[in-house]
Amino acid sequence: MTLIEGLYTEGAPIADTAAPDGPIAEKWTKHQFDNQLVNPANRRKLDVIIVGTGLAGASAGATLGEAGYNVKSFCYQDSPRRAHSIAAQGGINAAKNYKGDGDSIYRLFYDTVKGGDYRSRETNVYRLAEVSADIIDQCVAQGVPFAREYGGLLDNRSFGGVQVSRTFYARGQTGQQLLIGAYQALERQIGAGTVKMYARHEMLELIVVDGKARGIIARDMVTGEIETHLADAVVLASGGYGNVYFLSTNAMGCNVTANWRAHRKGAYFANPCYTQIHPTCIPVSGDHQSKLTLMSESLRNDGRIWVPKRREDCEKDPREIPEEDRDYYLERIYPAFGNLVPRDIASRQAKNMCDEGRGVGPKVGDFRRGVYLDFKDAIGRLGEDAVRAKYGNLFDMYKQITGEDPYQVPMRIYPAVHYTMGGLWVDYDLQATIPGLFVTGEANFSDHGANRLGASALMQGLADGYFVLPNTIRNYLADGPYEPIDVTHPAVVEAQDAVESRVTELLGINGERSVDSFHKELGHIMWEYCGMERSEEGLRKAIDLIRSLREEFWRNVRVLGAADTLNQSLEKAGRVADFLELGELMCIDALHRRESCGGHFRAESQTEDGEALRHDDEFLYVGAWEWGGDDGNPILHKETLEYEFIELKQRSYK
Amino acid sequence: MATVVRASETAGRRSSTVLIVATSTIAAGKRPKTRSILLKTVMAVTGLIFVGFILAHMYGNLMIFAGKEDFNEYAHHLREFGTPMLPYAGFLWVMRITLVVSLVLHAGSAFALWHRAGQARTTQYLARKGQWATFVKRSMRWGGVALLIFVVFHILHFTTNTIQIGGDYDNPADRLVASFGEWWAVLIYLFAVAALGMHLLHGIWSAGMTLGLNTSLDAAERLRLAAILVAVVVVVGFALPPVAILLGLIP
Amino acid sequence: MKLTLKIWRQNGPDDKGGAVTYPIDGVSEDMSFLEMLDVLNEELIAKGEEPVAFDSDCREGICGMCGVMINGEAHGPERVATCQLHMRSFRDGDEIVIEPWRADAFPVIKDLCVDRGSFDRIIQAGGYISANTGSAPDAHATPVPKNDADRAFMAAECIGCGACVAACPNGSASLFLGAKITHLGEFPQGQPERDARVMSMTAQHDHEGFGGCTNLGECSRACPKGIPLNVISQMNGDLLRSLRHQS
Ligand SMILES: Cc1cc2nc3c(=O)[nH]c(=O)nc-3n(C[C@H](O)[C@H](O)[C@H](O)COP(=O)(O)OP(=O)(O)OC[C@H]3O[C@@H](n4cnc5c(N)ncnc54)[C@H](O)[C@@H]3O)c2cc1C
Ligand code: HEM
Ligand code: HEM
Ligand code: SF4
Ligand code: F3S
Ligand code: FES
């Protein structure tokens, strides 16, 4: 069956997610028991490749190493400690109920499913909530310096609009501290010889032999050598792909390559269009901008968001605009939640204000892209010192970047791409549709549905790496060691050749345009048409634009330098080439999902007063896409979502 | 060109001269040298022994203000100290040996650290901001060498009476007064005392750091004050006698 | 703004390398230092010259990937990571000398990129608390006095950028080392391995070829996270304590 004029075809639905039967609270325990064990003496004989050393990858590497498997770990940075997880600021959720405010595994489960706008899989989310408490214990034992109260016990805060205080934090550097904990555990295993680390190595291809994932091709980014690494199982923990938008809060090197290469080899890519746009980022200041900086969401607890009522006022000094000429639009439209509405709503409304011509700050293109986040009232109410104590480091960071003092002048903020809920499709075992390929952390699509709650990505990364994957992968490894293969195997040769010829091709085009210029243009298309608000017309246009941009890329890109040294242009070129394919799939996914849900807002699917409208009757499924070949169309496989334990409701924040 | 590496094998990438390894495991076979921190500890302990001696020595020198007799009496007393348990001048020799051993250890460690620092950065920066630390580093090292030279000169001068300034006298007090009648002798001594002050200013702070005494911002402040105090006392205490003699304040 | 950049270019670990001068125009004060280098690189590519290689990832001052010497100062004139430095800190017409970190324990890979694997190996030697996954007691089983927790946090802020080494006239990594030893040593969980940790980490530090610390304090002045010198003192103290325990 062909839909939307031949953009994709629909394949067989996904029947099995490998989740065990039984009451939801017992599934995980039962599953761990049912999964086969691997004899400690045999573990040494089993090789596992882990791509990525973020929370998801480092924790898995450390745990599998401790267990005695032979682990090879890869990351593109110069040290595993630099994975992008390090940038997370706010905190990590866990159902510890240390505050005695009525939190529980069930409540965290419920909040996560609801926050994801009923587009996530109940079984996985319940398990996530279940192991969340163990994460905190593990991290504390490693010496992660969480915030503490005077009594010496851990402090919690409430985060992302939930009613309970379940977020553990380490000032504004939670991700850093958690990652350093996992990194140290990983380094301990490297020292012990169970894990072999390959830093400055980029995975460029997946090796699939007889239908099973058996290794990767990686490029040593220092010498340029193309290396083959074989194993019994491959784990991808390569993070999110928000950089398809060029400007995002992600690190410069975040990419989709590992995932995309696996997708091209047969792994399904689920819900690629689900992206989260974060409302409180520092706005773009010009076209030289390379990335956007997130300001913690906690600022919305005390800051008030507004734009001038009249367009003429937009150029004025904000301090000279009197109260009656200001539009505190979130407080006006959503009196119950005010400035604390969920991320997607806050983001979309900011965009609406700017599109109306009421944005503030410098003009970038035809519009001013910024709204005020004003602390004047908070400073008046609490005093400058109290505000400094709470947000001082964020204010300093803002000042460092913009040169403006937020104690005097209101901050300017604008939404930016922040997180990708989509990713490779995995079952309950975190196994992709290629046996032996496991995917963890932000790289998989699993637990957040159409929208992720604040402080839940860190939780998921560590849950996957410390507790889930080690207990599911063993079931697969217990059937190993798998048949030995060597470099002469046709599948291996084919993968090597593919990588080498791609490198040669990129270096040989020698066209007119730099890699960055293509990336920027792609990002622009994605942001414009597949960003906060998507429409049928826009998405169609985007698909055409991306196709011709991709065609031009392979004809006109200029990659200088050689293959056998550190070559950052070459690295970027490979990543952008994959983004150019992913972008199209994202648009097709967005186009086919004719509903608004979570972070995905379809212009054609809204209520009379402009709020998101979900269509559970038609779209209560995970859209998992199969690669249709270079000349074919992607094939959609639906995994129907069943809600046994939670009742579906429309969100309303009015 | 492809290489196959199974996880059970090891692989580090290397180029011909510089080892560039993607996070390798700790290289086996290399033995750690004496830890730099231990060298530092030796310097700190010996340095503090010097400080003790210096303070006592300064007190002794100040006796000149009580009169030549008292000063000579003091010098004599030094030699009798500990008798009859120790032979005549026994205490002095114990002290001298301690000082010499300390000096060898102190200077030896200083040169070892100096050498290691040179090895740690064989390519220099093109641009270098004028730094206080660079100045301190140089003044400690060259200042230390200057002190070493001075001490040799000083012993030849006062202790062995090999170098005679302003005439040959057989008692210390007269030698002192005669020597410091010469302005250039005073200058040499003042210069040495200034070098000593500089050395102590950083040295005492540094010894505190090395011995683990700086554990908070308050402790850092206390340490800094102590260093300044000792340095000032030492400089003033040593500078007084020669200056006073040159000005003819001591008959 | 119009600037003259003098940048260290070096083709590979074995190349001799040297400084090359590039004029650059149209730099705005809102650019970050690395964005200014991005602009230069785009110009170089347009001219068919190979762009300057430099490391960066998060560009938020937290991953520790970036870091160059700017006019002889590690991370430049402000106490932030290079990626957080903005062109506001420079004046029209300035000449800016940009060099890689210099330390033999950080060999240059290319242009401004260096290999800081020695830091990872120092951590391997003992910069952790051994706690196997799943073996942890409840997080509230051991309360930690707030002061200790705060001090541990202060030390744990280190981003592993290497500026301390680059700035130290002795090429010592003592601030990095001291920060980790202090971070883990402040926790009750860190006590069992405290003696062993300081012994093995300091030994590894030395045989990576870092220089010895003589308490010059330049490291702390360059540290973008403001790690104070007293972590070095704590490390020294811990080492002596460990030796006492041994004997
Ligand atoms: C600014 C910011 C703030 C955030 N704040 C929070 C928060 O407060 N709370 C929260 O819960 N979440 C937060 N998040 C989200 C969260 O940080 C991430 O989703 C999460 O850390 C992802 O972890 P990960 O392990 O899956 O991937 P990452 O940490 O992104 O790691 C990816 C790893 O894969 C490697 N890699 C990638 N591609 C390749 C390749 N081709 N070859 C080899 N290696 C490769 C990289 O080197 C890296 O080691 C935030 C995100 C951002 C951007
Ligand atoms: C102006 C200042 C100084 C004066 C007037 C002075 C005077 C003297 C005199 C008179 C003696 C001989 C004592 C004796 O033999 O009885 C002596 C010995 C000595 N002084 Fe000084 N001194 C001065 C500064 C210093 C300094 C700065 C140092 C060290 C850095 C120093 C180190 C010594 C030593 C090591 C001896 C030999 C002690 C021994 O072994 O007998 N002096 N000094
Ligand atoms: C003989 C020649 C000497 C040399 C070459 C020398 C050299 C040095 C050097 C290089 C240092 C280390 C500097 C630093 O930490 O940055 C040092 C430290 C020190 N020196 Fe000397 N010095 C000498 C004599 C002295 C004398 C005579 C004294 C005492 C009066 C002294 C007291 C100290 C002290 C207290 C320290 C601090 C120890 C520490 O850093 O832990 N030194 N010296
Ligand atoms: S101590 Fe400071 S300068 Fe040194 S690596 Fe850590 S953060 Fe960088
Ligand atoms: S600058 Fe160097 S000498 Fe020590 S105090 Fe810092 S490491
Ligand atoms: S790029 Fe991450 S700290 Fe500068």
XYZ file of C-alpha atoms in Angstrom, chain A residues 131-402:
272
model
C 15.377 0.558 38.397
C 15.616 4.328 38.868
C 16.223 4.074 42.611
C 19.173 1.718 42.121
C 20.865 4.298 39.925
C 21.122 6.781 42.751
C 22.547 4.150 45.097
C 25.103 3.153 42.506
C 26.165 6.730 41.798
C 26.496 7.652 45.447
C 28.661 4.601 46.048
C 30.945 5.782 43.237
C 31.336 9.177 44.835
C 29.043 11.286 42.666
C 28.724 14.547 44.638
C 24.979 15.082 44.635
C 23.616 18.086 46.473
C 23.060 17.397 50.163
C 21.167 18.940 52.986
C 22.743 20.001 56.275
C 21.798 16.674 57.837
C 24.070 15.001 55.319
C 21.253 13.385 53.325
C 20.563 13.904 49.661
C 18.548 16.866 48.509
C 15.845 16.718 45.841
C 14.014 19.265 43.797
C 10.950 19.253 41.661
C 11.677 19.607 38.000
C 9.876 19.885 34.708
C 6.479 20.667 36.147
C 5.865 17.468 38.136
C 4.235 17.626 41.549
C 6.794 15.625 43.534
C 10.431 16.324 44.369
C 12.230 13.409 42.819
C 15.066 15.083 40.984
C 18.594 14.514 42.299
C 21.079 17.120 41.196
C 24.637 18.374 41.516
C 24.286 22.123 41.122
C 23.930 22.839 37.426
C 26.323 20.048 36.508
C 24.446 16.852 37.122
C 25.350 15.303 33.786
C 29.002 16.043 34.331
C 29.080 14.455 37.740
C 27.155 11.359 36.692
C 29.309 10.921 33.632
C 32.533 11.308 35.559
C 31.269 8.598 37.920
C 30.579 6.248 35.026
C 33.795 7.253 33.299
C 35.837 6.447 36.374
C 34.167 3.064 36.656
C 34.999 2.526 32.988
C 38.609 3.615 33.431
C 38.886 1.209 36.321
C 37.959 -1.610 33.966
C 40.331 -0.302 31.314
C 43.067 -0.431 33.910
C 41.986 -3.953 34.828
C 42.189 -4.964 31.177
C 38.577 -6.040 30.694
C 37.745 -3.000 28.588
C 39.858 -1.789 25.710
C 39.276 1.856 24.939
C 39.383 3.344 21.455
C 39.112 7.095 21.820
C 39.211 9.296 18.712
C 37.662 6.454 16.757
C 34.529 6.906 14.733
C 32.256 4.048 13.817
C 31.471 4.274 10.118
C 29.814 0.961 9.352
C 28.104 -1.982 10.989
C 29.131 -5.488 10.021
C 26.240 -7.874 9.643
C 27.019 -11.521 9.018
C 24.253 -14.045 8.426
C 21.722 -11.556 9.707
C 23.564 -10.917 12.973
C 25.498 -7.861 14.066
C 29.110 -9.011 14.275
C 31.265 -5.934 14.374
C 31.981 -2.471 13.145
C 34.282 -0.604 10.828
C 35.856 2.366 12.588
C 38.209 5.082 11.445
C 41.112 5.977 13.679
C 40.707 9.717 13.596
C 44.392 10.352 14.269
C 46.010 8.088 11.682
C 43.054 7.729 9.353
C 43.377 3.978 9.404
C 40.179 2.101 8.630
C 39.915 -0.684 11.194
C 37.719 -3.727 11.431
C 36.578 -4.823 14.853
C 34.679 -8.068 15.244
C 32.608 -9.215 18.183
C 29.750 -11.380 19.326
C 27.436 -8.439 19.920
C 27.403 -4.728 19.179
C 25.907 -2.060 21.421
C 25.165 1.399 20.075
C 25.076 4.096 22.725
C 25.886 6.884 20.360
C 23.478 9.542 21.582
C 20.962 11.768 19.835
C 20.858 13.359 16.401
C 19.636 16.883 17.199
C 22.516 18.247 15.147
C 20.554 17.513 11.999
C 19.247 21.027 12.704
C 22.818 22.375 12.662
C 22.042 24.704 15.543
C 21.064 22.822 18.667
C 22.133 22.485 22.263
C 24.035 19.335 21.327
C 27.800 19.144 21.136
C 29.474 19.860 17.813
C 30.264 16.225 17.151
C 26.872 14.681 17.964
C 25.832 12.693 14.943
C 23.553 10.017 13.603
C 26.216 8.084 11.753
C 26.384 5.042 13.996
C 22.600 4.750 14.068
C 22.178 5.535 10.421
C 24.709 3.003 9.261
C 22.905 0.383 11.332
C 19.605 1.549 9.889
C 20.917 1.079 6.374
C 21.935 -2.429 7.359
C 18.428 -3.316 8.439
C 17.743 -1.797 11.871
C 14.417 0.010 12.016
C 14.445 3.695 12.888
C 11.503 4.583 15.111
C 9.690 7.900 15.363
C 12.503 9.907 13.765
C 10.475 13.110 13.741
C 10.001 13.279 17.523
C 12.303 16.056 18.635
C 12.217 18.134 21.737
C 12.639 21.839 21.522
C 13.756 23.486 24.713
C 12.265 26.894 25.451
C 15.063 28.506 27.444
C 18.130 28.834 25.287
C 20.252 31.851 24.544
C 19.060 33.258 21.190
C 21.066 33.264 17.994
C 23.144 36.400 17.585
C 24.249 36.095 13.954
C 25.036 33.651 11.150
C 28.452 32.807 12.541
C 26.767 30.953 15.400
C 27.935 27.377 15.826
C 25.728 26.153 18.620
C 23.069 27.190 21.053
C 23.462 27.230 24.781
C 20.808 25.924 27.078
C 19.871 27.806 30.200
C 18.374 25.571 32.839
C 14.665 25.302 32.817
C 14.628 26.146 36.486
C 14.837 29.803 35.450
C 11.168 29.664 34.586
C 10.352 29.137 38.259
C 11.134 32.782 39.000
C 11.466 34.566 35.688
C 8.462 36.010 33.871
C 8.262 35.683 30.115
C 6.993 38.549 27.991
C 7.156 40.390 24.681
C 6.044 43.947 23.879
C 2.392 44.326 23.013
C 3.235 46.514 20.060
C 5.746 45.743 17.330
C 7.067 49.291 17.414
C 8.350 48.673 20.932
C 10.514 45.737 19.958
C 13.599 47.845 19.374
C 13.245 49.783 22.605
C 15.278 49.238 25.721
C 13.046 46.762 27.603
C 13.423 48.719 30.840
C 11.633 51.624 29.202
C 8.595 49.618 28.229
C 5.925 50.191 30.886
C 3.995 47.306 32.449
C 0.835 48.013 30.508
C 2.662 47.652 27.205
C 4.040 44.218 28.038
C 2.371 40.981 27.096
C 3.048 38.214 29.612
C 1.632 35.840 27.064
C 2.051 32.537 28.876
C 0.356 33.900 31.977
C -2.367 35.310 29.734
C -3.029 32.167 27.698
C -2.444 29.547 30.407
C -3.481 31.161 33.661
C -3.265 27.875 35.609
C 0.348 27.003 34.684
C 1.621 30.384 33.547
C 5.340 30.405 32.868
C 5.620 26.763 33.907
C 3.760 25.180 30.994
C 5.547 22.172 29.454
C 8.513 22.684 27.186
C 6.717 22.178 23.896
C 4.012 24.705 24.673
C 6.405 27.333 25.961
C 8.531 26.864 22.862
C 5.718 27.044 20.372
C 4.217 30.146 21.923
C 7.582 31.907 21.832
C 7.811 31.129 18.147
C 4.255 32.399 17.603
C 5.119 35.706 19.263
C 8.190 36.144 17.086
C 6.329 35.139 13.958
C 3.815 37.852 14.781
C 6.693 40.278 14.642
C 6.873 40.834 18.388
C 10.207 39.156 18.979
C 13.071 41.048 20.584
C 16.835 41.249 20.229
C 18.891 41.542 17.055
C 17.288 40.774 13.717
C 18.488 37.510 12.266
C 17.111 37.289 8.763
C 13.747 39.052 8.752
C 12.733 38.388 12.292
C 13.837 39.079 15.800
C 14.096 35.723 17.468
C 13.854 36.187 21.195
C 11.475 36.818 24.079
C 12.240 38.362 27.437
C 12.721 36.339 30.583
C 12.485 38.973 33.249
C 13.755 38.687 36.815
C 12.782 42.163 37.888
C 9.864 40.957 39.995
C 11.875 38.127 41.506
C 14.674 40.520 42.418
C 12.112 42.879 43.922
C 10.466 40.088 45.878
C 13.485 38.020 46.995
C 16.320 40.511 46.734
C 19.254 40.366 44.354
C 21.318 38.190 46.696
C 18.710 35.476 46.887
C 18.396 35.449 43.118
C 22.162 35.309 42.819
C 22.347 32.370 45.197
C 19.813 30.445 43.149
C 20.813 31.301 39.601
C 24.173 33.046 39.870
C 26.088 30.639 37.667
C 23.426 30.771 34.948
C 23.408 34.557 35.025
C 27.182 34.597 34.737
C 27.081 32.240 31.800
C 24.477 34.410 30.115
C 26.588 37.470 30.629
C 29.691 35.737 29.331
C 27.922 34.826 26.112
C 25.794 37.872 25.432
